[in-house]
mmCIF file of C-alpha atoms in Angstrom:
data_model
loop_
_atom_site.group_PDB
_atom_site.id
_atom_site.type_symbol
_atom_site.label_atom_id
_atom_site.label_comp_id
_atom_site.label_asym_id
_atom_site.label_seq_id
_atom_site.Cartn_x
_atom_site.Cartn_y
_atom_site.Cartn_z
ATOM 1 C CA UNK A 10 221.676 -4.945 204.214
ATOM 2 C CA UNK A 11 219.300 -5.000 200.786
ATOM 3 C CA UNK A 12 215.615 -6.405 202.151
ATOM 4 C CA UNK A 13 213.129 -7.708 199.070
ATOM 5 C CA UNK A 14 210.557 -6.357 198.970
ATOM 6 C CA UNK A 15 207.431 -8.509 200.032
ATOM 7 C CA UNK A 16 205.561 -9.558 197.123
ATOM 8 C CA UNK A 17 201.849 -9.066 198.514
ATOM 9 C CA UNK A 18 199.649 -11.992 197.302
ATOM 10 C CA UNK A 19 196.924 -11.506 194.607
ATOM 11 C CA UNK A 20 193.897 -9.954 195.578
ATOM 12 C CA UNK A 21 191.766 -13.007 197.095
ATOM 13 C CA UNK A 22 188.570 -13.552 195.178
ATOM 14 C CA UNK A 23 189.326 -10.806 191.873
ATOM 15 C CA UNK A 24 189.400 -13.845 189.701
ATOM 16 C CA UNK A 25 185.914 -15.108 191.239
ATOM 17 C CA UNK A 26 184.906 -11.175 190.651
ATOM 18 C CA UNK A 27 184.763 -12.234 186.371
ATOM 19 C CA UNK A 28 188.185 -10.431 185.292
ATOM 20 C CA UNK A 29 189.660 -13.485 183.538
ATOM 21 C CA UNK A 30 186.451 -15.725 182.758
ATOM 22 C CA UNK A 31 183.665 -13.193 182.930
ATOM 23 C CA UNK A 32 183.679 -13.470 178.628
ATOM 24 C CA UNK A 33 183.677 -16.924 179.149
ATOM 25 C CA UNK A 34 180.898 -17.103 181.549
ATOM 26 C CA UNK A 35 178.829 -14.914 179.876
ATOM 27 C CA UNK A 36 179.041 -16.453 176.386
ATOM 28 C CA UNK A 37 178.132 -19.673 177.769
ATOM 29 C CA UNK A 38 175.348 -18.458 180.319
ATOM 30 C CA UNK A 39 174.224 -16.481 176.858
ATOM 31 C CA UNK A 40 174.124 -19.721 174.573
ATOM 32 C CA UNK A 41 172.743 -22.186 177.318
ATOM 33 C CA UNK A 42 169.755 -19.533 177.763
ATOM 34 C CA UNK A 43 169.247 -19.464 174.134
ATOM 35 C CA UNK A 44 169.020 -23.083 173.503
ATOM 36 C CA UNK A 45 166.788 -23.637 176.767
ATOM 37 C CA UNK A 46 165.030 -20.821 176.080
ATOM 38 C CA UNK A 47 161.588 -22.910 174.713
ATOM 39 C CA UNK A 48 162.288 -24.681 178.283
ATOM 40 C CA UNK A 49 161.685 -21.408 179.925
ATOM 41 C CA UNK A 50 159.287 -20.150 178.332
ATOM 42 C CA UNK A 51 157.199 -23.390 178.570
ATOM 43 C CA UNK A 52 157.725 -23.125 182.299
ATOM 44 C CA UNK A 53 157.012 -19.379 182.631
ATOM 45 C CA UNK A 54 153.334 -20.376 181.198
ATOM 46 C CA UNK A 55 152.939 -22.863 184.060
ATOM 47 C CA UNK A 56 154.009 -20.077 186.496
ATOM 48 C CA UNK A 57 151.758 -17.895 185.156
ATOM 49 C CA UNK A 58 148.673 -20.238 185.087
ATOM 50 C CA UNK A 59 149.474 -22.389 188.117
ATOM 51 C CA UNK A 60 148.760 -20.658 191.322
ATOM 52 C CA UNK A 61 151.295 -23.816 193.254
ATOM 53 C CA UNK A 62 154.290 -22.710 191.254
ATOM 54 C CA UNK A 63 154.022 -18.900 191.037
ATOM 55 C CA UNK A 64 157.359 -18.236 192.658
ATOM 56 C CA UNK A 65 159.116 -19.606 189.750
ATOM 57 C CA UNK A 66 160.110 -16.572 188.575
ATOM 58 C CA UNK A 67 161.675 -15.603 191.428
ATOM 59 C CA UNK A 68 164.006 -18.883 191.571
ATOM 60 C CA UNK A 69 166.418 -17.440 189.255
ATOM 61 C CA UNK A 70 167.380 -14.362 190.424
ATOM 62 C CA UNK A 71 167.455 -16.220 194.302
ATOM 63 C CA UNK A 72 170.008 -18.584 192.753
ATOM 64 C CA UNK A 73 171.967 -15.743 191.222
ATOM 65 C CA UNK A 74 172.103 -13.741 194.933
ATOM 66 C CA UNK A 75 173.251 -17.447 196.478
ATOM 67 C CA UNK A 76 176.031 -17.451 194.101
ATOM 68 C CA UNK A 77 176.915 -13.988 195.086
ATOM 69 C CA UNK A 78 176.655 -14.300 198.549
ATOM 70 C CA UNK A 79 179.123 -18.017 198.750
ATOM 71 C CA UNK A 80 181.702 -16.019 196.436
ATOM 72 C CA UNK A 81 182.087 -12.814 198.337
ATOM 73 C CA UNK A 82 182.311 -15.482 201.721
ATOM 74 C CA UNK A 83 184.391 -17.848 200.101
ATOM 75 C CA UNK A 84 186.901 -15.848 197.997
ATOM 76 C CA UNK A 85 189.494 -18.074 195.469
ATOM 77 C CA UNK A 86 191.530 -17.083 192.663
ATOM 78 C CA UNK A 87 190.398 -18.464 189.592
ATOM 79 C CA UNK A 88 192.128 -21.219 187.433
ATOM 80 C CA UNK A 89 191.363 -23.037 184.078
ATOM 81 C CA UNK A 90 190.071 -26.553 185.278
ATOM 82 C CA UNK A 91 192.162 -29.415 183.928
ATOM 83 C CA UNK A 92 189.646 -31.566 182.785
ATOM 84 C CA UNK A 93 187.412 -29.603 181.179
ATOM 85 C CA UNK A 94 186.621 -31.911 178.405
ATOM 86 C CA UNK A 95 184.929 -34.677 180.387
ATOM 87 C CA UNK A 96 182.465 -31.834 181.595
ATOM 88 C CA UNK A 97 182.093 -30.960 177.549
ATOM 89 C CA UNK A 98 181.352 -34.777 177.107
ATOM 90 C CA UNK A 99 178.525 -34.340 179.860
ATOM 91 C CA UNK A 100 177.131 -31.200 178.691
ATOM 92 C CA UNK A 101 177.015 -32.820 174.932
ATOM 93 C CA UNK A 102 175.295 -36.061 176.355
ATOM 94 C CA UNK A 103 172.738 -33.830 178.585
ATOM 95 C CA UNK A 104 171.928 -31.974 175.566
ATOM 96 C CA UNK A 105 171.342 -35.189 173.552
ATOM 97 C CA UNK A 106 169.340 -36.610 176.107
ATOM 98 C CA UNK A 107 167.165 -33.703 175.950
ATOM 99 C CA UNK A 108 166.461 -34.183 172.083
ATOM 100 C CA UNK A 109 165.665 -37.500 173.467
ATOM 101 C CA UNK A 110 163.344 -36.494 175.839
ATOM 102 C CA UNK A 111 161.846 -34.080 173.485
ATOM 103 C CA UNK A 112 161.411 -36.565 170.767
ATOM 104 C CA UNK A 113 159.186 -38.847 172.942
ATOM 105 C CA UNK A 114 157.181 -36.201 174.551
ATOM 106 C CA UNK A 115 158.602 -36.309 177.686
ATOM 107 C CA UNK A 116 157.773 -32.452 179.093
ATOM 108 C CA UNK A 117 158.988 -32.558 182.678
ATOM 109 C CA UNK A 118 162.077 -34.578 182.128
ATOM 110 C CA UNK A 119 163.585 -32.651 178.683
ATOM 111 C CA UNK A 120 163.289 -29.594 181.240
ATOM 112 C CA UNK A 121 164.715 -31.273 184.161
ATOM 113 C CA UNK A 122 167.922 -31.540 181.977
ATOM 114 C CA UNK A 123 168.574 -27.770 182.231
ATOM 115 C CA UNK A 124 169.805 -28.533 186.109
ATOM 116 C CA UNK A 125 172.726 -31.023 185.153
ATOM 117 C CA UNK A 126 173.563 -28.624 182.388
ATOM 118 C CA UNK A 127 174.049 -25.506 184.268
ATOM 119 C CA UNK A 128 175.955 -28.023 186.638
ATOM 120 C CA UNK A 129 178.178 -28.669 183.777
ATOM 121 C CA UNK A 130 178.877 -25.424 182.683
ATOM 122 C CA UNK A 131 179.628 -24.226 185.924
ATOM 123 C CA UNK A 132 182.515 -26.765 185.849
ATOM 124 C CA UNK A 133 183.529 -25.525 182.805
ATOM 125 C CA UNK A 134 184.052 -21.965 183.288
ATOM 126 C CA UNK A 135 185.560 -22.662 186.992
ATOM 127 C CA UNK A 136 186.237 -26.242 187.685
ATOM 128 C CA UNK A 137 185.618 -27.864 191.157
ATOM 129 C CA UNK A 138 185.995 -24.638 193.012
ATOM 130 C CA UNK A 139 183.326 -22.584 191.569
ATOM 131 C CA UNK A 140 180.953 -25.697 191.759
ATOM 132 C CA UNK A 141 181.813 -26.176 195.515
ATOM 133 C CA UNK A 142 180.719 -22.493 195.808
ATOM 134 C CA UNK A 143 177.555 -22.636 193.400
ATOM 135 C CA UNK A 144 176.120 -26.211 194.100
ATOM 136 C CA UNK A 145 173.377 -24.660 196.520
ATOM 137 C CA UNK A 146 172.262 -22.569 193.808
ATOM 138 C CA UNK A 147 172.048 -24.990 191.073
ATOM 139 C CA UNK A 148 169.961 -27.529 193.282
ATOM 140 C CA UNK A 149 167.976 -24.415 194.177
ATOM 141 C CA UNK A 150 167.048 -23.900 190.422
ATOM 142 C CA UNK A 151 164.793 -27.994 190.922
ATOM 143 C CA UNK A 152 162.335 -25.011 192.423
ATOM 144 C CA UNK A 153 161.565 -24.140 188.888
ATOM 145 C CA UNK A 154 160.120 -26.639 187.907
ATOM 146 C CA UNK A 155 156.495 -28.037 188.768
ATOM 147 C CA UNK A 156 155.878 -31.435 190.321
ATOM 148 C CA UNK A 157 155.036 -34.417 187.768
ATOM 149 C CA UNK A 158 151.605 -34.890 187.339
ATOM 150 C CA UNK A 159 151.560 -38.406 189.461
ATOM 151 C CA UNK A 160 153.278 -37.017 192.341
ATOM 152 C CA UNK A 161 151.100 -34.009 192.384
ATOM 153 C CA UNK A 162 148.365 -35.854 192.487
ATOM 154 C CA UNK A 163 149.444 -38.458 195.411
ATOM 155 C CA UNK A 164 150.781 -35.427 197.166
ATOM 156 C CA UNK A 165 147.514 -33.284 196.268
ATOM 157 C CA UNK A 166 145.246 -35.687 197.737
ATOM 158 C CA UNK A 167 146.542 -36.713 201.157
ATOM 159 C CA UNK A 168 146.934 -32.688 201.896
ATOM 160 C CA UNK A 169 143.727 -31.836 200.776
ATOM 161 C CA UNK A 170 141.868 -34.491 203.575
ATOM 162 C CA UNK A 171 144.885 -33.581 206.444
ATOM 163 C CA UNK A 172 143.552 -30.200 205.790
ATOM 164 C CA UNK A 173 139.861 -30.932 206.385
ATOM 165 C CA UNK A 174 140.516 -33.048 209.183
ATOM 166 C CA UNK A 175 142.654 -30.874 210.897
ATOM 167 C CA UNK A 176 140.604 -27.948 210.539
ATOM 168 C CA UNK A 177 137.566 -29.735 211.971
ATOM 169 C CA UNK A 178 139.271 -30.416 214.849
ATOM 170 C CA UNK A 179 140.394 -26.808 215.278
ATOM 171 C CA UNK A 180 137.214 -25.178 214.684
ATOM 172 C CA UNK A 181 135.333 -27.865 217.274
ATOM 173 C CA UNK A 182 138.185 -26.690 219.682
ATOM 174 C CA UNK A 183 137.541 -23.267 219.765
ATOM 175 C CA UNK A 184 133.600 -24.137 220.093
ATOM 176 C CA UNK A 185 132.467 -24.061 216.750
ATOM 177 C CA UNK A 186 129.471 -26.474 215.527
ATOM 178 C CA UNK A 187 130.435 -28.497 212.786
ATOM 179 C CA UNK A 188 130.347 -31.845 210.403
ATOM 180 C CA UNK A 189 132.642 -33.146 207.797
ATOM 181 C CA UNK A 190 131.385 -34.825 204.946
ATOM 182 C CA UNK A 191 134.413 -35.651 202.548
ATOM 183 C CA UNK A 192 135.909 -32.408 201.798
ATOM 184 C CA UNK A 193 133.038 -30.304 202.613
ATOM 185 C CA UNK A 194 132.480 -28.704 206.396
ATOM 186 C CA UNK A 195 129.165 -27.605 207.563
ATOM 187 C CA UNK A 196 129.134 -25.161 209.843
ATOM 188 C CA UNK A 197 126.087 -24.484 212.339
ATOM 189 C CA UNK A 198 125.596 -20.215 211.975
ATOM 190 C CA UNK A 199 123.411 -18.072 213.122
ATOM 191 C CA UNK A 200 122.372 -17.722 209.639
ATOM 192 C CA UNK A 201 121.782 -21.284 209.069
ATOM 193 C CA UNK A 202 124.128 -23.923 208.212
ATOM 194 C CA UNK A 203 126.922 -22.949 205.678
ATOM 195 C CA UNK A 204 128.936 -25.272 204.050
ATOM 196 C CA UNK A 205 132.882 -24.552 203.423
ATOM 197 C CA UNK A 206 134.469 -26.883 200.969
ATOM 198 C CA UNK A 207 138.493 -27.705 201.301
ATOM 199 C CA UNK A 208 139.001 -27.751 197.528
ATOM 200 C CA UNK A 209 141.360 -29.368 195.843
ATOM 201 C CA UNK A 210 143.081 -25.855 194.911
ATOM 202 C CA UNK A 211 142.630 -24.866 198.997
ATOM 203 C CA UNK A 212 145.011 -28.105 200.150
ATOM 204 C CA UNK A 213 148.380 -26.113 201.160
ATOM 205 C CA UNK A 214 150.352 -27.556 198.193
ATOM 206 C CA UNK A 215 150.787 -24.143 196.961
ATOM 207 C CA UNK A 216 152.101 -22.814 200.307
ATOM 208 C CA UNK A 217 154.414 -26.411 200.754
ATOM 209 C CA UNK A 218 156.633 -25.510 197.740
ATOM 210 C CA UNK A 219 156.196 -21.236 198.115
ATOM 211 C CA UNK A 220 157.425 -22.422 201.473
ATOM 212 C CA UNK A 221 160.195 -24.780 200.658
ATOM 213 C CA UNK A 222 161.652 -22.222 198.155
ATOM 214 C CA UNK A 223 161.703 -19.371 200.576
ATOM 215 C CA UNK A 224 163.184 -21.610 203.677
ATOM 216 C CA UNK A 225 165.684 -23.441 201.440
ATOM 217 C CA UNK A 226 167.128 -19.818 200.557
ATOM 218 C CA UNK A 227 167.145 -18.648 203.529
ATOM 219 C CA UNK A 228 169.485 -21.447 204.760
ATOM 220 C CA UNK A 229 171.798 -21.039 201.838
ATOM 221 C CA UNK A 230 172.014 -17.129 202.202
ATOM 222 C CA UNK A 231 171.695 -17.112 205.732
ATOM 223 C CA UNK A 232 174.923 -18.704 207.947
ATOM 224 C CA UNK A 233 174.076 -21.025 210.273
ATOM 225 C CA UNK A 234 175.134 -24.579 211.619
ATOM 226 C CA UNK A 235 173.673 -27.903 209.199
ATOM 227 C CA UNK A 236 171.987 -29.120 212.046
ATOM 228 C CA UNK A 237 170.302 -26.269 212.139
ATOM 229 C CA UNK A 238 169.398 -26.054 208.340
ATOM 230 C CA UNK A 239 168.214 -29.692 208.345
ATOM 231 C CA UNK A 240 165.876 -28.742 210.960
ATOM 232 C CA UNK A 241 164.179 -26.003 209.678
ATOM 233 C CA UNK A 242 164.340 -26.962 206.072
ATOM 234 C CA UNK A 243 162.141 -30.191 207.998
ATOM 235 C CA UNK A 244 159.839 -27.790 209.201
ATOM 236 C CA UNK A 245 158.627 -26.327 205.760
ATOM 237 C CA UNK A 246 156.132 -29.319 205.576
ATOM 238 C CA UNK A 247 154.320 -29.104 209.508
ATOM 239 C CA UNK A 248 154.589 -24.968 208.965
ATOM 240 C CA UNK A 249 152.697 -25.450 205.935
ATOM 241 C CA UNK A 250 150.242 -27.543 206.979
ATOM 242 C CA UNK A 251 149.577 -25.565 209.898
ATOM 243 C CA UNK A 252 149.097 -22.053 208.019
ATOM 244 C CA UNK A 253 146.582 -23.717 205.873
ATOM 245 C CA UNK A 254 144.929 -24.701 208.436
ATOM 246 C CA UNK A 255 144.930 -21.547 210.089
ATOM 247 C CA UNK A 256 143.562 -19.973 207.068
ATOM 248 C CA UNK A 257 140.696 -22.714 206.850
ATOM 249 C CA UNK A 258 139.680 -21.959 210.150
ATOM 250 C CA UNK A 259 139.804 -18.053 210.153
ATOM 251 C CA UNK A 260 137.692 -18.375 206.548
ATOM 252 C CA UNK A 261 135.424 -20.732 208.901
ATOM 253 C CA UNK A 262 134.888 -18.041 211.711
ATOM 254 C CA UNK A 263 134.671 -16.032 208.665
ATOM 255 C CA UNK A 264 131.567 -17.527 207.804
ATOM 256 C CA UNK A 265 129.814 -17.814 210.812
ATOM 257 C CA UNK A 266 130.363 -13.764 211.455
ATOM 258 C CA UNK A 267 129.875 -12.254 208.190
ATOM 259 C CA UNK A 268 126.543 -12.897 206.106
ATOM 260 C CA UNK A 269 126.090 -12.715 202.465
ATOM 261 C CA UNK A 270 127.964 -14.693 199.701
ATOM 262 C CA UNK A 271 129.970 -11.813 198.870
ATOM 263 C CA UNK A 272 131.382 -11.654 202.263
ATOM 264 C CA UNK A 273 132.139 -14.997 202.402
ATOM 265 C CA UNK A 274 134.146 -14.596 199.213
ATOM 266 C CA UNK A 275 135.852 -11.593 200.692
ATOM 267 C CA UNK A 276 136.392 -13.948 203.864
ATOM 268 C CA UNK A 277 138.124 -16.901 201.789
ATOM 269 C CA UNK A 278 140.554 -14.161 200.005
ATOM 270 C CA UNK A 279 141.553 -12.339 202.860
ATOM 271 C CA UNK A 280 142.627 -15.024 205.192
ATOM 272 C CA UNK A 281 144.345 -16.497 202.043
ATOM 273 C CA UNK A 282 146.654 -13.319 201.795
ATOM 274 C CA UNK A 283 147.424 -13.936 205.571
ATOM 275 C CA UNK A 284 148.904 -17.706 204.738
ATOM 276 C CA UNK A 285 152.405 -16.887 203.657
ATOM 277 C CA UNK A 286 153.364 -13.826 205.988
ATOM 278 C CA UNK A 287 152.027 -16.297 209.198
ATOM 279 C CA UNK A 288 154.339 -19.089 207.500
ATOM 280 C CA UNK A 289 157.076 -16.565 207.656
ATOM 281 C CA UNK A 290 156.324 -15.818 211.018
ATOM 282 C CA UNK A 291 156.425 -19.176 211.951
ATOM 283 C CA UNK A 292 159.495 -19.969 210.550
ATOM 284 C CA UNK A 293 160.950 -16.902 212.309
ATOM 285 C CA UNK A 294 159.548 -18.030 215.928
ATOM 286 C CA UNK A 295 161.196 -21.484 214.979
ATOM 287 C CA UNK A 296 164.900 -19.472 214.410
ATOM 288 C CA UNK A 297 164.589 -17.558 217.188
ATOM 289 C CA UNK A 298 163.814 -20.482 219.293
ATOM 290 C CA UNK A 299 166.637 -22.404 218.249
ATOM 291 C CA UNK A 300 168.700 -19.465 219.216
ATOM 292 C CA UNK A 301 167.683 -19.156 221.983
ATOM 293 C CA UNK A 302 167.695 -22.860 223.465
ATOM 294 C CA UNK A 303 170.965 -23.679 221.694
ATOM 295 C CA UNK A 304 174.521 -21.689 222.224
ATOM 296 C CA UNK A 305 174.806 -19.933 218.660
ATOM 297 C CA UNK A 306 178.672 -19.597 218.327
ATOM 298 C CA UNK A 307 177.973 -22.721 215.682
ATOM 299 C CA UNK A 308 176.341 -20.162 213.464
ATOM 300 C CA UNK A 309 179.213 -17.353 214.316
ATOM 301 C CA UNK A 310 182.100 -20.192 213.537
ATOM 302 C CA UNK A 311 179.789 -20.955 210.098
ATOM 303 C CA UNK A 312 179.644 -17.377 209.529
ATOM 304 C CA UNK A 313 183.358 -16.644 209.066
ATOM 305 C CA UNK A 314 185.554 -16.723 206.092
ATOM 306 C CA UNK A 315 186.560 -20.285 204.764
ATOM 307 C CA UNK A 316 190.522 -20.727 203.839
ATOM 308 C CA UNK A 317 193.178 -18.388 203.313
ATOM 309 C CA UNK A 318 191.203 -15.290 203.905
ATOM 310 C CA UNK A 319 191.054 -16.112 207.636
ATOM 311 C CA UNK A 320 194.255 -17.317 207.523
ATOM 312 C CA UNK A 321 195.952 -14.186 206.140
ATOM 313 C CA UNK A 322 193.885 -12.271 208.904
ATOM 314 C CA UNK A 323 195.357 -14.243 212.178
ATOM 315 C CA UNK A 324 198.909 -13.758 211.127
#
């Protein structure tokens, strides 16, 4: 009795891996770079100069390692998608709108078109199952790109007085003497009254979207269940506002142990390098705690493979 041989299935995920579309995908990632490229260069300046959006170098290469990470855990073989050309009329309408956009001056939004595009060309090169793999990613690339100038300033403002507030009712809890006046807190020393202004650079904005980039990767690279990514993705905002705080009040104590203007200076710029490891902290605690309150086989369940990988491994 002749038996056929079993014809083993193709390697799960070597088309994801670039063997027939890597050319593909790296001619268009090459020409989509080079027509943005004034985009990102304009952008790299405000990273540079703008202490609130300094991690905006470090959005790319995040996005990059999400799409890594959801490919090697979700594993397809790659196909041409079948209606390319609707994506090709999107990507040519994006681009227009950013001559548009350029044409009347309009900064923020012509650069805001380079999100929709890499959308598009995503579908292009792999259709709806490379987009249902890199859609975290591409919304992760909106951390590039600085906050219009009327919604930093509403947001800007209202931050800047919860952080006085709040830290004048810290520092009268833990028994220090002191009076707000706007923005500015007076402190009662032993060297005389001091005066600590909350300035407009000091109200936590910077550490709300460091923050919100670092926790929003974390919950695409890390597996866990949505409930859980809701909630701590919800908690960037109190976490931030509480490290500022933290680091208002340390400066204050700061102040009323350390004399001389240069250690006061010293004061504000070492409890400022303290902000972003106790927001990390913070947001660890909050994991941990949700661990350990909630049964995590969720997260395990979340954690394994997604289609016929697992199913090939159970029979």
């Amino acid at each position: 009795m002749s038996t056929t041989p079993a014809i083993s299935p193709p390697a799960a995920g070597r088309g994801s891996l670039g063997m027939p579309w890597l050319p593909s995908a790296v001619g268009g990632i090459a020409l989509l770079i080079f027509s943005y490229a004034p985009n990102v260069r304009d952008l790299a300046t405000i990273w540079e100069n703008e202490p609130n959006y300094s991690h905006g170098f470090l959005v790319a290469p995040i996005a990059a390692v999400i799409v890594w990470r959801r490919l090697v855990d979700r594993p397809y073989e790659w196909t041409p998608p079948r209606t390319s050309w609707v994506a090709w009329v999107g990507l040519a309408v994006v681009l227009a709108s950013r001559a548009f956009f350029y044409e009347r001056n309009m900064g923020w939004t012509e650069n805001a078109t380079l999100i929709p595009a890499v959308g598009l060309v995503t579908y292009i090169l792999g259709g709806r199952e490379l987009v249902s793999r890199a859609w975290p990613a591409i919304l992760f690339l909106v951390f590039m790109l600085p906050l219009p100038a009327a919604v930093n300033t509403m947001v800007a403002l209202p931050l800047q007085r919860i952080a006085t507030v709040g830290s004048c009712f810290v520092l009268q809890l833990t028994g220090l003497w002191v009076v707000p006046s706007g923005n500015v807190i007076t402190l009662n020393t032993p060297q005389g009254p001091q005066q600590l202004e909350v300035a407009l650079a000091c109200n936590g904005l910077s550490m709300l979207m460091t923050l919100a980039a670092t926790v929003t990767a974390a919950v695409a690279l890390v597996p866990m269940p949505t409930w859980k990514r809701i909630t701590v993705l919800a908690s960037a905002v109190p976490i931030a506002l509480v490290s500022n705080i933290s680091r208002i009040v340390a400066t204050g104590w700061l102040y009323y142990l350390l004399e001389g203007e240069t250690a006061h200076e010293r004061a504000h710029d070492w409890s400022g390098y303290l902000m972003m490891p106790l927001a990390l902290i913070l947001v660890g605690a909050e994991l941990w705690l949700l661990s350990w309150l909630f049964d995590d086989q969720e997260a395990q369940a979340a954690a394994r493979p997604i289609g016929p990988v697992s199913a090939s491994r159970t029979t």
